[in-house]
Short mmCIF file of C-alpha atoms and ligand atoms in Angstrom, two decimals:
data_model
loop_
_atom_site.label_atom_id
_atom_site.label_comp_id
_atom_site.label_asym_id
_atom_site.label_seq_id
_atom_site.Cartn_x
_atom_site.Cartn_y
_atom_site.Cartn_z
CA UNK A 15 147.16 121.71 147.19
CA UNK A 16 146.67 124.96 148.99
CA UNK A 17 143.72 124.74 151.36
CA UNK A 18 142.91 128.43 151.36
CA UNK A 19 142.72 128.46 147.56
CA UNK A 20 140.50 125.41 147.54
CA UNK A 21 138.18 127.04 150.05
CA UNK A 22 138.13 130.33 148.11
CA UNK A 23 137.03 128.52 144.94
CA UNK A 24 134.36 126.47 146.74
CA UNK A 25 131.11 126.32 144.79
CA UNK A 26 129.11 125.85 147.98
CA UNK A 27 130.47 129.01 149.56
CA UNK A 28 129.75 130.86 146.33
CA UNK A 29 126.18 129.59 146.27
CA UNK A 30 125.55 130.76 149.83
CA UNK A 31 127.26 134.14 149.53
CA UNK A 32 125.81 134.94 146.11
CA UNK A 33 122.27 134.26 147.32
CA UNK A 34 122.89 136.56 150.26
CA UNK A 35 124.29 139.21 147.92
CA UNK A 36 121.25 139.01 145.65
CA UNK A 37 119.03 139.56 148.70
CA UNK A 38 121.14 142.52 149.76
CA UNK A 39 120.96 144.07 146.27
CA UNK A 40 117.24 143.41 145.90
CA UNK A 41 116.62 145.16 149.23
CA UNK A 42 118.82 147.99 148.07
CA UNK A 43 116.89 148.30 144.79
CA UNK A 44 113.65 148.37 146.73
CA UNK A 45 114.73 151.24 149.01
CA UNK A 46 116.44 153.09 146.18
CA UNK A 47 113.49 152.90 143.81
CA UNK A 48 111.11 154.06 146.52
CA UNK A 49 113.50 156.93 147.24
CA UNK A 50 113.45 156.12 150.94
CA UNK A 51 117.01 157.31 151.43
CA UNK A 52 119.16 160.14 150.11
CA UNK A 53 120.43 159.49 146.61
CA UNK A 54 123.90 160.53 147.74
CA UNK A 55 125.32 159.77 151.21
CA UNK A 56 127.86 162.53 150.73
CA UNK A 57 131.19 162.45 152.57
CA UNK A 58 134.19 164.69 151.88
CA UNK A 59 137.01 162.86 150.04
CA UNK A 60 139.39 162.92 153.04
CA UNK A 61 136.66 161.65 155.35
CA UNK A 62 135.80 158.86 152.91
CA UNK A 63 139.44 157.86 152.58
CA UNK A 64 139.94 157.86 156.37
CA UNK A 65 136.93 155.59 156.76
CA UNK A 66 138.30 153.04 154.30
CA UNK A 67 141.83 153.29 155.63
CA UNK A 68 140.50 152.35 159.05
CA UNK A 69 138.50 149.53 157.46
CA UNK A 70 141.62 148.28 155.70
CA UNK A 71 143.37 147.84 159.07
CA UNK A 72 140.78 145.31 160.23
CA UNK A 73 141.64 141.60 160.21
CA UNK A 74 140.36 139.56 157.25
CA UNK A 75 136.75 138.46 157.62
CA UNK A 76 135.64 135.39 155.69
CA UNK A 77 132.12 136.75 155.44
CA UNK A 78 132.25 139.48 152.76
CA UNK A 79 128.59 140.51 153.17
CA UNK A 80 129.07 143.27 155.79
CA UNK A 81 131.76 144.81 153.57
CA UNK A 82 129.58 144.61 150.45
CA UNK A 83 126.67 146.16 152.35
CA UNK A 84 128.95 148.98 153.47
CA UNK A 85 130.03 149.67 149.88
CA UNK A 86 126.39 149.88 148.83
CA UNK A 87 125.63 152.27 151.69
CA UNK A 88 128.54 154.57 150.91
CA UNK A 89 127.89 154.91 147.16
CA UNK A 90 125.66 157.11 145.02
CA UNK A 91 122.38 155.38 144.15
CA UNK A 92 121.51 155.59 140.48
CA UNK A 93 118.22 153.72 140.92
CA UNK A 94 116.83 156.44 143.16
CA UNK A 95 114.38 158.52 141.08
CA UNK A 96 116.05 161.64 142.48
CA UNK A 97 119.25 160.70 140.63
CA UNK A 98 119.34 163.31 137.87
CA UNK A 99 123.04 164.00 137.63
CA UNK A 100 125.60 162.56 135.28
CA UNK A 101 124.86 160.55 132.18
CA UNK A 102 125.25 157.06 133.56
CA UNK A 103 122.31 154.65 133.40
CA UNK A 104 120.70 153.00 136.39
CA UNK A 105 121.38 149.55 134.95
CA UNK A 106 118.66 147.01 134.35
CA UNK A 107 118.92 144.43 137.15
CA UNK A 108 118.96 141.72 134.47
CA UNK A 109 121.99 143.29 132.81
CA UNK A 110 123.78 143.61 136.17
CA UNK A 111 122.96 140.00 136.94
CA UNK A 112 124.37 138.94 133.59
CA UNK A 113 127.51 140.76 134.66
CA UNK A 114 127.98 138.24 137.43
CA UNK A 115 127.86 135.48 134.85
CA UNK A 116 130.35 137.13 132.50
CA UNK A 117 132.57 137.97 135.45
CA UNK A 118 132.70 134.33 136.42
CA UNK A 119 133.19 132.96 132.90
CA UNK A 120 135.81 135.64 132.15
CA UNK A 121 136.33 134.70 128.50
CA UNK A 122 139.10 136.93 127.23
CA UNK A 123 137.65 137.72 123.78
CA UNK A 124 140.84 138.63 121.88
CA UNK A 125 140.89 135.36 119.96
CA UNK A 126 137.86 133.38 118.88
CA UNK A 127 138.09 130.37 121.16
CA UNK A 128 138.61 132.62 124.20
CA UNK A 129 135.14 134.07 123.61
CA UNK A 130 133.30 131.86 121.17
CA UNK A 131 129.78 132.76 122.15
CA UNK A 132 130.53 136.32 123.21
CA UNK A 133 132.31 137.06 119.90
CA UNK A 134 129.36 135.67 117.93
CA UNK A 135 126.93 137.71 120.05
CA UNK A 136 129.08 140.80 119.55
CA UNK A 137 128.74 140.31 115.80
CA UNK A 138 124.96 140.01 116.13
CA UNK A 139 124.38 143.02 118.40
CA UNK A 140 126.68 145.31 116.41
CA UNK A 141 125.06 144.28 113.10
CA UNK A 142 121.66 144.86 114.69
CA UNK A 143 122.62 148.36 115.82
CA UNK A 144 124.23 149.15 112.44
CA UNK A 145 120.91 148.25 110.77
CA UNK A 146 119.16 150.65 113.15
CA UNK A 147 121.50 153.36 111.82
CA UNK A 148 120.25 152.49 108.33
CA UNK A 149 123.81 151.68 107.38
CA UNK A 150 124.26 149.59 104.22
CA UNK A 151 124.83 145.85 103.94
CA UNK A 152 128.60 146.13 104.37
CA UNK A 153 128.39 147.67 107.82
CA UNK A 154 129.92 146.16 110.94
CA UNK A 155 131.08 147.14 114.38
CA UNK A 156 133.05 146.31 117.49
CA UNK A 157 132.40 146.75 121.19
CA UNK A 158 134.93 148.56 123.32
CA UNK A 159 135.39 149.97 126.81
CA UNK A 160 133.64 153.33 126.77
CA UNK A 161 132.93 156.28 124.52
CA UNK A 162 136.34 157.81 125.12
CA UNK A 163 138.18 154.78 123.77
CA UNK A 164 135.53 154.31 121.07
CA UNK A 165 136.02 157.84 119.70
CA UNK A 166 139.78 157.33 119.69
CA UNK A 167 139.33 154.00 117.88
CA UNK A 168 137.08 155.53 115.21
CA UNK A 169 139.45 158.47 114.67
CA UNK A 170 142.39 156.07 114.33
CA UNK A 171 140.41 154.22 111.67
CA UNK A 172 139.59 157.52 109.98
CA UNK A 173 143.27 158.46 109.89
CA UNK A 174 144.34 155.03 108.64
CA UNK A 175 141.78 155.08 105.83
CA UNK A 176 141.86 158.70 104.71
CA UNK A 177 145.16 160.35 105.67
CA UNK A 178 147.48 160.96 102.71
CA UNK A 179 150.42 159.30 104.48
CA UNK A 180 150.81 156.04 106.39
CA UNK A 181 151.15 157.33 109.94
CA UNK A 182 151.16 153.79 111.36
CA UNK A 183 154.48 153.05 109.62
CA UNK A 184 156.12 156.41 109.10
CA UNK A 185 154.81 158.52 111.98
CA UNK A 186 153.56 162.00 111.16
CA UNK A 187 155.04 163.42 107.98
CA UNK A 188 152.11 165.76 107.32
CA UNK A 189 150.25 168.02 109.73
CA UNK A 190 146.84 166.42 110.17
CA UNK A 191 143.68 167.86 111.71
CA UNK A 192 140.07 167.14 112.53
CA UNK A 193 137.13 169.54 112.82
CA UNK A 194 134.63 169.36 115.68
CA UNK A 195 132.16 171.62 117.48
CA UNK A 196 133.46 173.63 120.42
CA UNK A 197 130.75 171.90 122.50
CA UNK A 198 131.99 168.36 121.76
CA UNK A 199 132.87 166.03 124.63
CA UNK A 200 136.43 166.66 125.87
CA UNK A 201 137.45 163.12 124.90
CA UNK A 202 137.50 164.08 121.20
CA UNK A 203 140.12 166.72 121.98
CA UNK A 204 141.98 164.17 124.07
CA UNK A 205 141.86 161.58 121.27
CA UNK A 206 143.29 164.08 118.79
CA UNK A 207 146.14 164.92 121.16
CA UNK A 208 146.85 161.25 121.89
CA UNK A 209 147.06 160.77 118.12
CA UNK A 210 149.76 163.42 118.04
CA UNK A 211 147.73 166.06 116.20
CA UNK A 212 148.56 168.69 118.82
CA UNK A 213 146.35 171.66 119.61
CA UNK A 214 146.57 172.91 116.01
CA UNK A 215 145.15 169.57 114.88
CA UNK A 216 141.81 170.04 116.60
CA UNK A 217 139.85 172.76 114.89
CA UNK A 218 136.92 173.86 117.01
CA UNK A 219 133.91 175.19 115.14
CA UNK A 220 131.82 177.75 117.06
CA UNK A 221 128.22 176.94 117.99
CA UNK A 222 124.93 178.78 117.52
CA UNK A 223 122.51 179.91 120.23
CA UNK A 224 121.30 176.30 120.58
CA UNK A 225 124.88 175.09 121.09
CA UNK A 226 124.93 173.26 117.73
CA UNK A 227 127.91 173.39 115.39
CA UNK A 228 127.64 176.35 112.99
CA UNK A 229 128.01 174.14 109.93
CA UNK A 230 127.88 177.16 107.59
CA UNK A 231 131.38 177.99 108.88
CA UNK A 232 132.92 174.63 107.91
CA UNK A 233 134.00 175.79 104.41
CA UNK A 234 135.73 178.81 105.79
CA UNK A 235 137.54 176.90 108.52
CA UNK A 236 138.66 174.29 106.02
CA UNK A 237 140.11 177.00 103.75
CA UNK A 238 141.96 178.51 106.71
CA UNK A 239 143.32 175.11 107.74
CA UNK A 240 144.59 174.43 104.21
CA UNK A 241 146.17 177.87 104.04
CA UNK A 242 147.97 177.09 107.30
CA UNK A 243 149.36 173.87 105.82
CA UNK A 244 147.06 171.45 107.64
CA UNK A 245 145.37 168.42 106.09
CA UNK A 246 141.91 167.93 107.57
CA UNK A 247 140.85 164.29 107.38
CA UNK A 248 137.68 164.05 109.49
CA UNK A 249 134.73 166.00 110.87
CA UNK A 250 133.08 164.91 114.11
CA UNK A 251 129.37 165.59 114.66
CA UNK A 252 127.96 165.52 118.20
CA UNK A 253 124.70 163.64 118.68
CA UNK A 254 124.24 165.01 121.18
CA UNK A 255 126.72 167.31 122.90
CA UNK A 256 127.41 166.73 126.56
CA UNK A 257 126.72 170.01 128.35
CA UNK A 258 123.38 170.91 126.80
CA UNK A 259 122.43 167.74 124.91
CA UNK A 260 122.30 169.58 121.56
CA UNK A 261 122.30 167.69 118.26
CA UNK A 262 124.52 168.94 115.45
CA UNK A 263 123.05 169.12 111.95
CA UNK A 264 124.33 165.78 110.67
CA UNK A 265 122.94 166.25 107.15
CA UNK A 266 124.97 169.44 106.72
CA UNK A 267 128.11 167.73 108.02
CA UNK A 268 127.50 164.70 105.78
CA UNK A 269 127.16 166.98 102.74
CA UNK A 270 130.33 168.82 103.64
CA UNK A 271 132.30 165.59 104.17
CA UNK A 272 131.03 164.12 100.92
CA UNK A 273 132.02 167.21 98.99
CA UNK A 274 135.54 167.31 100.43
CA UNK A 275 136.07 163.53 100.78
CA UNK A 276 136.48 163.71 104.56
CA UNK A 277 135.67 161.03 107.09
CA UNK A 278 132.34 161.72 108.78
CA UNK A 279 132.33 160.52 112.39
CA UNK A 280 129.35 160.85 114.73
CA UNK A 281 129.89 160.91 118.47
CA UNK A 282 126.52 159.49 119.46
CA UNK A 283 127.79 158.19 122.82
CA UNK A 284 124.81 159.66 124.62
CA UNK A 285 122.14 160.52 122.08
CA UNK A 286 122.74 158.07 119.24
CA UNK A 287 120.21 155.76 120.88
CA UNK A 288 117.36 157.81 119.37
CA UNK A 289 117.73 155.64 116.25
CA UNK A 290 115.57 153.22 118.25
CA UNK A 291 112.68 155.68 118.52
CA UNK A 292 110.46 156.73 115.63
CA UNK A 293 109.47 159.73 117.71
CA UNK A 294 113.00 161.12 118.14
CA UNK A 295 114.87 159.57 115.22
CA UNK A 296 114.73 162.76 113.15
CA UNK A 297 117.25 164.31 115.58
CA UNK A 298 119.95 162.19 113.94
CA UNK A 299 118.82 162.51 110.36
CA UNK A 300 121.97 162.05 108.26
CA UNK A 301 123.58 159.56 110.65
CA UNK A 302 123.03 156.87 108.00
CA UNK A 303 125.69 158.62 105.91
CA UNK A 304 128.37 158.54 108.64
CA UNK A 305 131.56 156.55 108.11
CA UNK A 306 131.61 155.70 111.81
CA UNK A 307 129.35 156.17 114.82
CA UNK A 308 129.93 155.64 118.54
CA UNK A 309 127.12 154.68 120.95
CA UNK A 310 127.42 154.03 124.70
CA UNK A 311 125.20 151.27 126.04
CA UNK A 312 125.83 152.46 129.60
CA UNK A 313 124.14 155.81 128.98
CA UNK A 314 120.74 155.59 127.29
CA UNK A 315 120.59 151.80 127.04
CA UNK A 316 120.60 150.66 130.67
CA UNK A 317 123.65 148.38 130.50
CA UNK A 318 126.24 148.62 133.32
CA UNK A 319 129.46 150.45 132.35
CA UNK A 320 131.45 150.18 130.22
CA UNK A 321 129.99 148.98 126.93
CA UNK A 322 130.32 151.02 123.75
CA UNK A 323 129.77 150.18 120.10
CA UNK A 324 131.91 151.60 117.30
CA UNK A 325 129.91 151.11 114.12
CA UNK A 326 131.43 151.30 110.66
CA UNK A 327 129.69 151.94 107.37
CA UNK A 328 132.21 149.63 105.67
CA UNK A 329 133.38 146.53 107.46
CA UNK A 330 136.73 146.60 105.66
CA UNK A 331 137.64 149.95 107.27
CA UNK A 332 137.48 148.47 110.75
CA UNK A 333 140.44 146.18 109.99
CA UNK A 334 142.64 149.18 109.12
CA UNK A 335 142.62 150.71 112.61
CA UNK A 336 145.43 148.60 114.01
CA UNK A 337 147.69 146.91 111.53
CA UNK A 338 149.74 144.89 113.95
CA UNK A 339 150.91 141.40 113.45
CA UNK A 340 150.61 139.27 116.59
CA UNK A 341 151.75 135.81 115.58
CA UNK A 342 150.85 134.24 118.87
CA UNK A 343 147.24 135.41 118.50
CA UNK A 344 146.34 135.30 114.82
CA UNK A 345 147.80 133.11 112.12
CA UNK A 346 146.86 135.54 109.35
CA UNK A 347 147.25 139.22 110.20
CA UNK A 348 145.39 140.37 107.10
CA UNK A 349 142.29 138.14 107.25
CA UNK A 350 138.99 139.88 107.94
CA UNK A 351 138.12 137.57 110.80
CA UNK A 352 135.36 139.26 112.78
CA UNK A 353 135.56 136.53 115.45
CA UNK A 354 139.01 137.57 116.70
CA UNK A 355 137.99 140.62 118.75
CA UNK A 356 141.52 141.84 119.44
CA UNK A 357 142.19 142.63 115.81
CA UNK A 358 139.75 145.50 115.59
CA UNK A 359 139.29 146.56 119.22
CA UNK A 360 141.81 148.53 121.27
CA UNK A 361 141.74 145.95 124.06
CA UNK A 362 143.52 142.63 124.01
CA UNK A 363 141.67 140.94 126.89
CA UNK A 364 138.19 142.45 126.89
CA UNK A 365 135.01 142.01 128.95
CA UNK A 366 132.25 139.83 127.49
CA UNK A 367 130.19 142.97 126.83
CA UNK A 368 127.92 141.60 124.16
CA UNK A 369 126.36 139.08 126.52
CA UNK A 370 124.62 141.77 128.57
CA UNK A 371 123.14 143.50 125.52
CA UNK A 372 122.10 140.25 123.90
CA UNK A 373 120.42 138.97 127.07
CA UNK A 374 118.41 142.18 127.41
CA UNK A 375 117.38 142.04 123.74
CA UNK A 376 116.33 138.40 123.94
CA UNK A 377 114.45 138.92 127.21
CA UNK A 378 112.63 142.21 126.62
CA UNK A 379 113.00 142.86 122.89
CA UNK A 380 114.39 146.08 121.44
CA UNK A 381 111.20 147.88 122.57
CA UNK A 382 112.75 148.19 126.02
CA UNK A 383 115.38 150.58 124.59
CA UNK A 384 112.73 152.54 122.70
CA UNK A 385 110.68 152.85 125.89
CA UNK A 386 113.68 154.12 127.86
CA UNK A 387 114.70 156.74 125.30
CA UNK A 388 111.14 158.02 124.91
CA UNK A 389 110.46 158.08 128.65
CA UNK A 390 113.64 160.00 129.43
CA UNK A 391 113.32 162.49 126.55
CA UNK A 392 109.68 163.02 127.52
CA UNK A 393 110.67 163.68 131.14
CA UNK A 394 113.03 166.41 130.01
CA UNK A 395 110.22 168.12 128.11
CA UNK A 396 108.07 168.01 131.23
CA UNK A 397 110.86 169.37 133.39
CA UNK A 398 111.47 172.19 130.90
CA UNK A 399 107.75 173.04 131.13
CA UNK A 400 107.91 173.20 134.91
CA UNK A 401 110.92 175.53 134.73
CA UNK A 402 109.19 177.71 132.15
CA UNK A 403 106.19 178.16 134.39
CA UNK A 404 108.18 179.41 137.36
CA UNK A 405 109.26 183.04 137.21
CA UNK A 406 112.15 182.38 139.62
CA UNK A 407 113.85 179.95 137.19
CA UNK A 408 115.10 180.17 133.63
CA UNK A 409 116.09 177.64 130.96
CA UNK A 410 119.51 177.99 129.32
CA UNK A 411 118.18 176.55 126.06
CA UNK A 412 115.20 174.44 124.93
CA UNK A 413 116.21 170.82 125.57
CA UNK A 414 116.52 168.47 122.59
CA UNK A 415 117.38 165.40 124.65
CA UNK A 416 117.08 164.31 128.30
CA UNK A 417 119.65 166.91 129.39
CA UNK A 418 118.28 170.21 130.71
CA UNK A 419 120.35 173.25 131.72
CA UNK A 420 118.66 175.92 133.80
CA UNK A 421 119.34 178.31 136.64
CA UNK A 422 117.68 179.82 139.64
CA UNK A 423 117.20 183.55 139.51
CA UNK A 424 116.00 184.32 143.03
CA UNK A 425 116.44 188.00 143.55
CA UNK A 426 119.79 188.15 141.79
CA UNK A 427 120.28 190.18 138.63
CA UNK A 428 123.97 190.68 137.90
CA UNK A 429 125.66 187.79 136.02
CA UNK A 430 128.30 187.33 138.72
CA UNK A 431 125.62 187.21 141.41
CA UNK A 432 123.71 184.58 139.49
CA UNK A 433 126.87 182.51 139.07
CA UNK A 434 127.61 182.65 142.78
CA UNK A 435 124.01 181.86 143.71
CA UNK A 436 123.79 178.80 141.47
CA UNK A 437 127.23 177.53 142.47
CA UNK A 438 126.25 177.69 146.14
CA UNK A 439 122.89 176.08 145.44
CA UNK A 440 124.45 173.14 143.70
CA UNK A 441 127.04 172.74 146.47
CA UNK A 442 124.28 172.70 149.07
CA UNK A 443 122.26 170.16 147.05
CA UNK A 444 125.31 167.91 146.73
CA UNK A 445 126.03 167.84 150.44
CA UNK A 446 122.38 167.51 151.38
CA UNK A 447 122.24 164.44 149.13
CA UNK A 448 118.48 164.21 148.84
CA UNK A 449 118.57 164.88 145.12
CA UNK A 450 121.54 164.71 142.79
CA UNK A 451 122.08 167.18 139.95
CA UNK A 452 125.24 168.71 138.48
CA UNK A 453 126.33 172.06 137.11
CA UNK A 454 127.93 173.29 133.94
CA UNK A 455 129.36 176.47 132.47
CA UNK A 456 127.82 177.82 129.28
CA UNK A 457 129.49 180.77 127.55
CA UNK A 458 131.22 181.51 130.84
CA UNK A 459 128.06 181.47 133.01
CA UNK A 460 127.09 178.89 135.65
CA UNK A 461 124.01 176.74 135.09
CA UNK A 462 122.44 173.85 136.94
CA UNK A 463 122.14 170.73 134.84
CA UNK A 464 120.02 167.61 135.04
CA UNK A 465 120.33 164.48 132.92
CA UNK A 466 117.16 162.51 133.37
CA UNK A 467 118.63 159.02 133.33
CA UNK A 468 116.22 157.16 135.56
CA UNK A 469 112.96 156.11 133.88
CA UNK A 470 111.39 155.75 137.33
CA UNK A 471 111.67 159.51 137.88
CA UNK A 472 108.27 161.23 137.74
CA UNK A 473 106.89 164.77 137.92
CA UNK A 474 106.89 164.40 141.72
CA UNK A 475 110.70 164.42 141.87
CA UNK A 476 110.98 167.10 139.19
CA UNK A 477 108.72 169.46 141.12
CA UNK A 478 110.45 168.57 144.35
CA UNK A 479 113.81 169.56 142.85
CA UNK A 480 112.62 173.04 141.93
CA UNK A 481 110.98 173.49 145.31
CA UNK A 482 114.14 172.34 147.13
CA UNK A 483 116.26 174.82 145.24
CA UNK A 484 113.85 177.58 146.14
CA UNK A 485 113.80 176.52 149.80
CA UNK A 486 117.59 176.33 150.03
CA UNK A 487 117.82 179.78 148.60
CA UNK A 488 115.30 181.15 151.10
CA UNK A 489 116.64 179.31 154.15
CA UNK A 490 120.37 179.13 153.67
CA UNK A 491 121.41 181.78 151.24
CA UNK A 492 119.56 184.89 152.39
CA UNK A 493 122.61 187.06 151.84
CA UNK A 494 122.46 186.70 148.06
C1 PLP B 525 129.79 160.33 127.77
C2 PLP B 525 130.26 160.82 126.46
C3 PLP B 525 131.53 160.46 125.98
C4 PLP B 525 132.50 159.66 126.81
O1 PLP B 525 132.06 158.35 126.95
P1 PLP B 525 132.59 157.42 128.16
O2 PLP B 525 131.84 156.16 127.94
O3 PLP B 525 132.25 158.13 129.42
O4 PLP B 525 134.06 157.25 127.98
C5 PLP B 525 131.88 160.90 124.74
N1 PLP B 525 131.06 161.67 124.00
C6 PLP B 525 129.84 162.03 124.43
C7 PLP B 525 128.97 162.87 123.55
C8 PLP B 525 129.40 161.62 125.67
O5 PLP B 525 128.17 161.99 126.11
#
């Protein structure tokens, strides 16, 4: 017996340290939610690395609490109501807490007995979400590690089910392609390239002035693709897009896919969660006709990263994605055994993701998701109103989701001046750290961008943001 291993596995030490950690995190939540500290304790990358390299030189300390406190201090704080940057949820404390449980149990999921409960719960939560899509009775789904992997998984299924040749066995013998809006998340492009479609295999459809796919162009682009010798097998709708949070017209895409017998995939990683709100559900009208849909639980649904559902209209399709035989895992490679996660998910060993979702559902009911979506989408409308009422700001486009793109005008007029002004403003905001927002480029021009991810954000922080931008411009950037 190794004494240090025995000590490291000691339940008593765990009890003591975990209680202390919970206290540390509860204190952190308290300060973060009251916005008592900057949302972002910004340090330059080299400075950050030097700090941790020096830390790494220290002798081992059997009390991990000072280290854990340091990590909290030197991280961005999503629970601060001035966190309005990227699309990652401030997780529900209950879901984070459940993460400690799943971390300790560490059931591997790939085969049934290595995740008995978690595989059953995965079945339940994916069926529940598929019903929310208004999918039919044959629907099913799997959980996977993030929207990027989920979109790749769904497109692999699409290719396996609809492509004229068996790429899994023979490799590419035909030139395949997918069609997607030019505003789609970059991971769709990446998935297509990973699948060996090359740049010609990702056909980008231009967007209208609201950054939605111009679906009236689909016919034309399909004709051109055919003429060039390409076989299009899928169309991807964005619900919503990442930069501006714009929803594609899913009904139009569904009609087009039905007519041409193409796979209809919806990337609802961010905005698919509106299926849980009667108020906003119409944004995804047509989603019930999709062959597959992706939804991130770590974006609009308050679960810690990464947890994503890939939902399928037809359960049978999900077993086509990977057609491998792994004798040591599954006795029958062809059986439709939902309880062996590894058959349909990309991962072999996988986190017990379903447990976090299920615990939240059983504790708060699905209303908690509805409340979050409606609060955040409502906040964006209020922020857009504030921007509209200030002559020194302008909206890039009317927001459809909780993502708002806007820019500060100040005294600048020329496009290049405005770009420089807003780039410098965002840089100053980042380093100041009091409030966190990001920037984006739309049709070549720089805009500031907020994603209202924290339901504890109120008009106070929204007004403060605009005022801060104005003040920075007056105090620090007088030359522009
Ligand atoms: C965030 C996002 C993704 C990527 O999801 P990850 O979970 O970050 O991998 C894909 N598509 C859309 C529309 C997104 O908003």
